[in-house]
mmCIF file of C-alpha atoms and ligand atoms in Angstrom:
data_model
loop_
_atom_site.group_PDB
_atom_site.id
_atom_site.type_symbol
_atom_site.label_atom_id
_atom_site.label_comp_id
_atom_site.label_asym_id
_atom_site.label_seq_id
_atom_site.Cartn_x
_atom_site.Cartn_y
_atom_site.Cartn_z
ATOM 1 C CA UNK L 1 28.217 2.535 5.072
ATOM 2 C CA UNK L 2 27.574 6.270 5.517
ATOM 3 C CA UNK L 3 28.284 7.639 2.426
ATOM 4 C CA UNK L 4 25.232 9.631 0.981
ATOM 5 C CA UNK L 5 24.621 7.601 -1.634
ATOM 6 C CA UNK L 6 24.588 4.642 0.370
ATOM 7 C CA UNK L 7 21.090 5.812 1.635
ATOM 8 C CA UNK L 8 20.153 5.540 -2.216
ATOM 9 C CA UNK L 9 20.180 2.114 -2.567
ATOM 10 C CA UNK L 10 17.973 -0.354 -3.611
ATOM 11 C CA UNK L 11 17.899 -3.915 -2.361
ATOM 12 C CA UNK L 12 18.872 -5.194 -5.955
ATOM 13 C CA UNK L 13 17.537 -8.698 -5.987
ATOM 14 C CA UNK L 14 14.112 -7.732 -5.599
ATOM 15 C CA UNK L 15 14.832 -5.222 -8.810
ATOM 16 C CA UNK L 16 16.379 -7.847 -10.541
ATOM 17 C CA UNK L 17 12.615 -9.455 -10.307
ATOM 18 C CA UNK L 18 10.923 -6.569 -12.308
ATOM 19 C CA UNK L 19 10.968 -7.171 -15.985
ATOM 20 C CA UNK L 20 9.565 -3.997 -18.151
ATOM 21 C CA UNK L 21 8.323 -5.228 -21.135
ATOM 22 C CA UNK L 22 7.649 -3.384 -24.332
ATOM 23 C CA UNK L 23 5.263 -4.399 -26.757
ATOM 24 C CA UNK L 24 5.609 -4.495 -30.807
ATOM 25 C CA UNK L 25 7.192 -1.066 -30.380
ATOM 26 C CA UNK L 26 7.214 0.661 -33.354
ATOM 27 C CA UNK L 27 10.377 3.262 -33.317
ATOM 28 C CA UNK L 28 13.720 2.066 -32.497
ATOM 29 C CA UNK L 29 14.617 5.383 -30.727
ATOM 30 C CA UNK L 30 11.943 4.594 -27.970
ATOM 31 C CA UNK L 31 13.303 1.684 -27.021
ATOM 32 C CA UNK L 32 16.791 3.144 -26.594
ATOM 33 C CA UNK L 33 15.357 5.948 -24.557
ATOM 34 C CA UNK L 34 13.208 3.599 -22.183
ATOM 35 C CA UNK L 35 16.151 1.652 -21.645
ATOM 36 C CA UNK L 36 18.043 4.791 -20.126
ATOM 37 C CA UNK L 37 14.854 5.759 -18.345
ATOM 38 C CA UNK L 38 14.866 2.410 -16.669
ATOM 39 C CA UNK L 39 19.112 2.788 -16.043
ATOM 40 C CA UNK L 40 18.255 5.989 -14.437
ATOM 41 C CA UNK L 41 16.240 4.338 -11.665
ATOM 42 C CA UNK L 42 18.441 1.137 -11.140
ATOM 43 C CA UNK L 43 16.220 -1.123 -12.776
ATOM 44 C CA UNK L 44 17.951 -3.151 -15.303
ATOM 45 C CA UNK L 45 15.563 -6.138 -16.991
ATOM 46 C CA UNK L 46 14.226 -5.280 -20.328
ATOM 47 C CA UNK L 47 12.195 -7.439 -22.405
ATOM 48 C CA UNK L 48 10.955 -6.725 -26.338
ATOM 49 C CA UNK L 49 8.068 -8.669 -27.858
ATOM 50 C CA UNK L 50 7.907 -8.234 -31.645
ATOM 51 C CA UNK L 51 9.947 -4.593 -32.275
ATOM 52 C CA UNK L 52 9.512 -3.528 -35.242
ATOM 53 C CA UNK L 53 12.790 -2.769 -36.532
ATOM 54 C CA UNK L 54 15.349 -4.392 -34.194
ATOM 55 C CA UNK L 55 18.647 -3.750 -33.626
ATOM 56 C CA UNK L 56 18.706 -0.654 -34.648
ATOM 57 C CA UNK L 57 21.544 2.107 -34.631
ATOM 58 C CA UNK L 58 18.845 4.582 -33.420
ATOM 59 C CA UNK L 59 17.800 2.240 -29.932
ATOM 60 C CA UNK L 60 21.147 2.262 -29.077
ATOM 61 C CA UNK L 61 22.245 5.822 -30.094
ATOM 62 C CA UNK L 62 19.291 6.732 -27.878
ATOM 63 C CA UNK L 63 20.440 4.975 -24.939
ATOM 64 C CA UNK L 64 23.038 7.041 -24.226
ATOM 65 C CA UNK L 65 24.991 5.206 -21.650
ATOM 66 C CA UNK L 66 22.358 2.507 -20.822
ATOM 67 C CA UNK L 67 23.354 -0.050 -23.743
ATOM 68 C CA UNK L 68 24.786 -2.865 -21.661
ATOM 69 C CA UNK L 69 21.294 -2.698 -20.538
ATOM 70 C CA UNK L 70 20.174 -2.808 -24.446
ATOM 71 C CA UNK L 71 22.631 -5.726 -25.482
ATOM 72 C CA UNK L 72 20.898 -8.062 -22.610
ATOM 73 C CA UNK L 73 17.531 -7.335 -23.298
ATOM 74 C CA UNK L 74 15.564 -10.318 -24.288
ATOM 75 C CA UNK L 75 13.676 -10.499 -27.563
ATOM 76 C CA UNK L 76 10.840 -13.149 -27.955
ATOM 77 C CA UNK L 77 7.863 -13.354 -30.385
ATOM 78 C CA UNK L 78 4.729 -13.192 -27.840
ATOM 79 C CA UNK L 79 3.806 -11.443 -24.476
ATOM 80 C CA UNK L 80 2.350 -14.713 -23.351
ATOM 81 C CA UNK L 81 6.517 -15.957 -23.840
ATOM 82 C CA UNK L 82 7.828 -12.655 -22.383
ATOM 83 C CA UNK L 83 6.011 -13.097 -18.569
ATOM 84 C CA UNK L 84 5.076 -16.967 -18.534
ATOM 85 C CA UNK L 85 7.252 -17.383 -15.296
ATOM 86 C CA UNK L 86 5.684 -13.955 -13.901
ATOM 87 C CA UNK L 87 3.368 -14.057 -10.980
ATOM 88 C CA UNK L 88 2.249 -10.804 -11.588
ATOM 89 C CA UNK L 89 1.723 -8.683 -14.760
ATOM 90 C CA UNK L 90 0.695 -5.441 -14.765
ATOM 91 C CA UNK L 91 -0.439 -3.644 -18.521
ATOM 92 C CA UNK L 92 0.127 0.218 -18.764
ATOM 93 C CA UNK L 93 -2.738 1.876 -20.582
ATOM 94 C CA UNK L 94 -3.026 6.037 -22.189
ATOM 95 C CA UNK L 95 -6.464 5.129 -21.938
ATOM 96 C CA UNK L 96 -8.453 5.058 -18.535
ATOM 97 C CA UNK L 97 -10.884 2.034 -18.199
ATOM 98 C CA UNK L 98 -10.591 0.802 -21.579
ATOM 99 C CA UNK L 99 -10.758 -2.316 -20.000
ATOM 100 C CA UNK L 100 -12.574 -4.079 -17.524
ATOM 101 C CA UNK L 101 -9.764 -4.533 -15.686
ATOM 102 C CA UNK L 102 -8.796 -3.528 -11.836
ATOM 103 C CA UNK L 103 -7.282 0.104 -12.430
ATOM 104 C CA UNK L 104 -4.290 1.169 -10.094
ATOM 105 C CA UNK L 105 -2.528 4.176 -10.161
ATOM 106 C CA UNK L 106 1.165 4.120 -10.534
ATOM 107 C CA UNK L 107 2.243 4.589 -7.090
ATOM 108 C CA UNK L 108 -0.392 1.715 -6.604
ATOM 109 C CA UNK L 109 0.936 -0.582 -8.933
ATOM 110 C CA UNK L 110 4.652 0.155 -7.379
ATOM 111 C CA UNK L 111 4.310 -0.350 -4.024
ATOM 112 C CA UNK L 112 2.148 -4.149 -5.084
ATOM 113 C CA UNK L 113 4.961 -5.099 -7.702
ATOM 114 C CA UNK L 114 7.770 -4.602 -4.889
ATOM 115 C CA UNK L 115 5.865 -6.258 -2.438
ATOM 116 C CA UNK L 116 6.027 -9.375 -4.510
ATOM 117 C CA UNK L 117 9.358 -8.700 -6.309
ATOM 118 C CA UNK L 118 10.744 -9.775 -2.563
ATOM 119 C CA UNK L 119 10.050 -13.592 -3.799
ATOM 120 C CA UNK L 120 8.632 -13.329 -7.135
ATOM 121 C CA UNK L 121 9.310 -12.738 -10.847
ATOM 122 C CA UNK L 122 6.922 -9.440 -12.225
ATOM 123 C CA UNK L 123 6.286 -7.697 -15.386
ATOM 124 C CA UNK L 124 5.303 -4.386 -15.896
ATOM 125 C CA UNK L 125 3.658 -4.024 -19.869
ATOM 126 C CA UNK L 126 3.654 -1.047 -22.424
ATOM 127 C CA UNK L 127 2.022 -1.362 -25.904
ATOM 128 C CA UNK L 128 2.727 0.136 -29.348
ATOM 129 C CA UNK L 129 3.027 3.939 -29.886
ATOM 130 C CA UNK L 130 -0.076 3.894 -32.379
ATOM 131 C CA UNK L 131 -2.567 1.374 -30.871
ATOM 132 C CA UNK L 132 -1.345 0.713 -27.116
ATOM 133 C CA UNK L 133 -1.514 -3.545 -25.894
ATOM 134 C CA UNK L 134 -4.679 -5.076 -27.567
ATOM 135 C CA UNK L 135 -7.275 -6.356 -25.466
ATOM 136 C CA UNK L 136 -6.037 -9.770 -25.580
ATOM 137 C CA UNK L 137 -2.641 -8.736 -24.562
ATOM 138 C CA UNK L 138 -4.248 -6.904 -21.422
ATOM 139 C CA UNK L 139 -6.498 -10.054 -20.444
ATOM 140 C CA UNK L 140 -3.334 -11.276 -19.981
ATOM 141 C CA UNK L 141 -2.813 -9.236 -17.444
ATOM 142 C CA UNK L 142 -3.586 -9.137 -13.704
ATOM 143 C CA UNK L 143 -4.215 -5.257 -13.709
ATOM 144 C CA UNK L 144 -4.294 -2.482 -15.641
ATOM 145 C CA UNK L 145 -2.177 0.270 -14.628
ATOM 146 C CA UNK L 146 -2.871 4.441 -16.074
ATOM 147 C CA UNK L 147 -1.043 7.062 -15.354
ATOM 148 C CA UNK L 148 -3.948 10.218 -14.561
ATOM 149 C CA UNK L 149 -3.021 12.497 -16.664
ATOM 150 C CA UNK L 150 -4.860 15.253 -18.630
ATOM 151 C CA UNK L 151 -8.312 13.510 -19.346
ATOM 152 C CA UNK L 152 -7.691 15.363 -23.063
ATOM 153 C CA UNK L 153 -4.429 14.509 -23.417
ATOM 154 C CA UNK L 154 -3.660 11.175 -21.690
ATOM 155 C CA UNK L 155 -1.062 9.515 -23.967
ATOM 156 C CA UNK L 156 2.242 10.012 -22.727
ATOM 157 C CA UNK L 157 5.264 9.443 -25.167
ATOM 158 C CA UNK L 158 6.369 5.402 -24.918
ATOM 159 C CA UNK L 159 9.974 6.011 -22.943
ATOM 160 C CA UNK L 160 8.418 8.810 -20.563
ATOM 161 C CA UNK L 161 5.539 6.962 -19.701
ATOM 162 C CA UNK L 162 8.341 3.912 -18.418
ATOM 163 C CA UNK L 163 10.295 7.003 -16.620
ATOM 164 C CA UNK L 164 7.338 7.644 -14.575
ATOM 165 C CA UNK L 165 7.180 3.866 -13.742
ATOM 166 C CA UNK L 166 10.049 3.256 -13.264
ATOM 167 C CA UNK L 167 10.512 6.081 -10.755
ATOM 168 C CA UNK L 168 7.494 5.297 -8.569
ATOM 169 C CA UNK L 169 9.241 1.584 -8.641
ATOM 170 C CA UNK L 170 12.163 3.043 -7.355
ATOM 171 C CA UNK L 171 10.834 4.931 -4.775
ATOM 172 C CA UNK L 172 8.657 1.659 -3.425
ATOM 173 C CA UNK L 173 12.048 -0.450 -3.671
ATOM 174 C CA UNK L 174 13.752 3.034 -1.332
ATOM 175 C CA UNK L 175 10.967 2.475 0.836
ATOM 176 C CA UNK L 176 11.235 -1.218 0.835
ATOM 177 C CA UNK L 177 15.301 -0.864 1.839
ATOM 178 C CA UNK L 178 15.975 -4.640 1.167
ATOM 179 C CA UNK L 179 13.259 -6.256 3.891
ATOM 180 C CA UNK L 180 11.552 -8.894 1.998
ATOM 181 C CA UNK L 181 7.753 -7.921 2.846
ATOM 182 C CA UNK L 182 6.171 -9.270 5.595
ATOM 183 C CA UNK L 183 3.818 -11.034 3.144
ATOM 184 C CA UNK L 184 6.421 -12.802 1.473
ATOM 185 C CA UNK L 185 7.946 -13.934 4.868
ATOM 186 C CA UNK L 186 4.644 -15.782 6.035
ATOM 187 C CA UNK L 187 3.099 -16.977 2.469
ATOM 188 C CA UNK L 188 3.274 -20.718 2.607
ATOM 189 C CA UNK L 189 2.269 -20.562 -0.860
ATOM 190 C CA UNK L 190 3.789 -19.210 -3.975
ATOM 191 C CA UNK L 191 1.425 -17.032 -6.113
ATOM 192 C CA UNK L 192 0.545 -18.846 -9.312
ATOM 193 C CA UNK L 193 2.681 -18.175 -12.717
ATOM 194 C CA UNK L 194 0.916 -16.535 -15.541
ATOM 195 C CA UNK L 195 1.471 -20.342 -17.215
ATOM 196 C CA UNK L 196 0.065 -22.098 -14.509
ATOM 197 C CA UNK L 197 -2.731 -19.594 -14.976
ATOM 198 C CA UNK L 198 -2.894 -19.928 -18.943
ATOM 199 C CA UNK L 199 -3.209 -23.750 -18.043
ATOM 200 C CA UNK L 200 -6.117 -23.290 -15.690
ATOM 201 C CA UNK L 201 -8.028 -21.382 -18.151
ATOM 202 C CA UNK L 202 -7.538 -23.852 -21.208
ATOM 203 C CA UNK L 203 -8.994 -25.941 -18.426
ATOM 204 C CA UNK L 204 -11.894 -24.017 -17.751
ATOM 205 C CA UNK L 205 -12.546 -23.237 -21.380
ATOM 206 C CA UNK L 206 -12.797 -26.958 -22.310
ATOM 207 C CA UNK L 207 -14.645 -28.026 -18.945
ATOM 208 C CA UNK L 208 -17.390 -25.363 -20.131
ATOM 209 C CA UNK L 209 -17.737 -27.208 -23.431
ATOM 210 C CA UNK L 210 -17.803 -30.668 -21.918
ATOM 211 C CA UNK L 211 -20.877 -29.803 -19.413
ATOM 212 C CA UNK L 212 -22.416 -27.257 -22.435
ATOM 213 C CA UNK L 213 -22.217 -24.773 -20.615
ATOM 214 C CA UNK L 214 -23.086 -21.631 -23.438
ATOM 215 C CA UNK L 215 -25.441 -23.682 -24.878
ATOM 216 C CA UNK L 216 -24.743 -22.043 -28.423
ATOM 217 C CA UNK L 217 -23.462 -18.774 -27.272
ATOM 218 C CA UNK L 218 -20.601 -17.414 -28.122
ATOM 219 C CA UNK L 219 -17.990 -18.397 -25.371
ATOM 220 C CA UNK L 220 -16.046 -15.419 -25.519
ATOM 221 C CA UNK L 221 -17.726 -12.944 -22.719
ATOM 222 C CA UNK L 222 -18.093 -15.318 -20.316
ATOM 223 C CA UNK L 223 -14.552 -16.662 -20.639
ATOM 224 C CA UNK L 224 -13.395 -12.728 -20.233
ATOM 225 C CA UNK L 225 -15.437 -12.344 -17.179
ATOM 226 C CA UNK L 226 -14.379 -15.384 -15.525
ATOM 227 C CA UNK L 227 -10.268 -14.786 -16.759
ATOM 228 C CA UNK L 228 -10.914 -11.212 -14.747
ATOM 229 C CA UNK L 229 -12.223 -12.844 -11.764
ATOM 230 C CA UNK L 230 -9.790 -15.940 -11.228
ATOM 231 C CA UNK L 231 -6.627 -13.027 -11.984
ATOM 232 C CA UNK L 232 -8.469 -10.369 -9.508
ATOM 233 C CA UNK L 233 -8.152 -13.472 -6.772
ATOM 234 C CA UNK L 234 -4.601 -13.848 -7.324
ATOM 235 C CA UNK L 235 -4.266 -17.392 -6.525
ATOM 236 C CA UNK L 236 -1.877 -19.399 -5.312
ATOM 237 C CA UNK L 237 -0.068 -22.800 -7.005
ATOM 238 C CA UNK L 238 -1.715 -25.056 -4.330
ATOM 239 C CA UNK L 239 -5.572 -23.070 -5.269
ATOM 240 C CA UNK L 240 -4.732 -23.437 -9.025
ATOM 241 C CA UNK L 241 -4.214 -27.570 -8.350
ATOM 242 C CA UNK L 242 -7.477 -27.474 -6.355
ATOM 243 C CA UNK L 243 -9.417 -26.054 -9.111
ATOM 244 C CA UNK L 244 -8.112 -27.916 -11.868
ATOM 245 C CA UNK L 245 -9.205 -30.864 -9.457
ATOM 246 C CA UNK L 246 -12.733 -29.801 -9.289
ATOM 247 C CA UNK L 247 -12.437 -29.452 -13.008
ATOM 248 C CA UNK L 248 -11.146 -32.572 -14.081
ATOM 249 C CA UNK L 249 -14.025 -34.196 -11.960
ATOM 250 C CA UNK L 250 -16.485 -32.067 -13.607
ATOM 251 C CA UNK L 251 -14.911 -33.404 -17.420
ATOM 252 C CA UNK L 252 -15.060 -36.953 -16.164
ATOM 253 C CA UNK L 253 -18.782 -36.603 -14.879
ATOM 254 C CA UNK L 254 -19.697 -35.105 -18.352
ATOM 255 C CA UNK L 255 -17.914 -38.026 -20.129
ATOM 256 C CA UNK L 256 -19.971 -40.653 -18.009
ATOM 257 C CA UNK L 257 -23.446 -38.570 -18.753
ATOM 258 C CA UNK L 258 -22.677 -38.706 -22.695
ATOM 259 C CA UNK L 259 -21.607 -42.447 -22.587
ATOM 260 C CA UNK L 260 -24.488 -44.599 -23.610
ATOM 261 C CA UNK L 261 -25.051 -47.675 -21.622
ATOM 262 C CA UNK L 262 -23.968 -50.569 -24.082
HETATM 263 N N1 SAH E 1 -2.260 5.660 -28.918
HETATM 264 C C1 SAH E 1 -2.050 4.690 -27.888
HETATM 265 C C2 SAH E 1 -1.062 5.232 -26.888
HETATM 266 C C3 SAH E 1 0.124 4.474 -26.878
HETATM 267 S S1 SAH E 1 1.406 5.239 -25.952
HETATM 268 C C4 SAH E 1 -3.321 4.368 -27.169
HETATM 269 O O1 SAH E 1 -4.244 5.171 -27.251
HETATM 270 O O2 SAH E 1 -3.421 3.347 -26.486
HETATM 271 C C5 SAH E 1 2.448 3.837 -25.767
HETATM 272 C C6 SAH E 1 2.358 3.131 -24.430
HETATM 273 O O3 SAH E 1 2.800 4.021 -23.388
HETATM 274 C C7 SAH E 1 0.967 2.713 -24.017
HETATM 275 O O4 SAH E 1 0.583 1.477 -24.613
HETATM 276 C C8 SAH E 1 1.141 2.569 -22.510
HETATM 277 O O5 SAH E 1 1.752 1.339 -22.201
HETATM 278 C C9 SAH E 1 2.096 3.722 -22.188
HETATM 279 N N2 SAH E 1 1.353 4.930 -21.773
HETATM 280 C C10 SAH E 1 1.222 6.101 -22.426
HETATM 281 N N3 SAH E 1 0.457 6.959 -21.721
HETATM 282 C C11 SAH E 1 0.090 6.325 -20.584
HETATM 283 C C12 SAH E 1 -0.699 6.681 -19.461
HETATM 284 N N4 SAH E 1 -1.307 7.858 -19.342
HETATM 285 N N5 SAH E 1 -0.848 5.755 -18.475
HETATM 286 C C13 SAH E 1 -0.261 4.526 -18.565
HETATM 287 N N6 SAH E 1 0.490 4.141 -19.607
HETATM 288 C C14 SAH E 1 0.671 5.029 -20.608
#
């Protein structure tokens, strides 16, 4: 095809792959207008955790145009729900290194979402209006992602701060013109889910316990220091089986040591 527009297109499986997901939003009219911010860019998987008030006249009055996109959007009760089949999530934050989480930039986080969007289901997080994703939500996450804007002045309304994702995804899935990324071609391996990942940790958590590991303290920093390390590694299904391997050993050693000998 030659038409002009046909140079516009993006490979649409790989966009069917990016879910946005908006957390606990708090006004209707945000949602409608994120949904039209993602329509504008050809991206068309929405997902709501825990809206507020929702359905709502306003979302779709707001949408102008983009309700079909509205009417499939998924509702669920968690975040944990909303990307347990994602290998990658990414949580957008107003505030810059809130968290001690790997920062990208937006074009950043684009061009690593499409790269695994070729294969793999991703999810791209915004929080609440007011208070942004809690800290637990964004240890859920792989990354953190922050728009740079004005140091003094950093929160960007809810919808426009999707419109600037969602056209740096855009752009990435242009540039990406349907190829599945060399990665993806060679990986032998798929990248583990977030509930593989979840399943690991409960792992880890418990195996820390059995050996007494914090020895009375509190388990909490550790287990946020090691979360950020294992999701930094980005490891794959056949790396997650290995460690919960070397884990279950570890529980079954520290079962033998507490057994008294009859
Ligand atoms: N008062 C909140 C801001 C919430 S704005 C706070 O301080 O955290 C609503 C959502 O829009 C945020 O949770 C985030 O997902 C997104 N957002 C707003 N500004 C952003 C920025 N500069 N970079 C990345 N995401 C941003």
């Amino acid at each position: 095809m030659n038409t002009p527009d046909a140079a516009l297109e993006i490979p649409l499986q790989a966009a069917a792959r990016i879910r946005i997901v908006l957390v606990g939003t708090q006004h209707p009219g945000n949602i409608g207008a994120a949904a039209r911010a993602l329509k504008t860019m050809g991206l068309s998987r929405l997902v709501l955790v825990a809206p507020e008030q929702y359905p709502a006249d306003e979302a779709f009055r707001r949408a102008a145009g983009a309700d079909d996109l509205l009417a499939a959007a998924g509702v669920v009760a968690t975040l944990a729900e909303a990307v347990s089949d994602c290998r990658l999530v990414l949580g957008c934050t107003a505030r810059s290194r809130r968290v001690a989480l790997e920062e990208l930039d937006p074009r950043a986080a684009a061009s690593r979402v499409v790269d695994l969007a070729g294969a793999d289901q991703v999810a791209l997080v915004f929080g609440r209006e007011r208070t942004g994703l809690s800290n637990e939500e964004l240890q859920l996450c792989h990354a953190s992602v922050h728009i740079p804007a004005n140091p003094e002045y950093s929160s960007l309304n809810l919808a426009a701060a999707v419109q600037v994702l969602a056209y740096e995804l855009r752009v990435a899935l242009l540039a990406a013109g349907g190829q599945p990324s060399p990665d993806n071609g060679v990986r032998q391996e798929a990248a583990a889910s977030h509930a593989q990942m979840e399943g690991f940790f409960s792992q880890l958590g418990e195996t820390l316990d059995d050996i007494d590991f914090h020895k009375g303290r509190a388990p909490d920093s550790a287990m946020r220091k090691l979360r950020r390390l294992f999701l930094r590694a980005g490891l794959n299904e056949q790396e997650v089986r290995l460690m919960r391997g070397i884990l279950a050993d570890a529980q079954r050693m520290a079962r033998l040591a507490t057994t008294k000998p009859d």
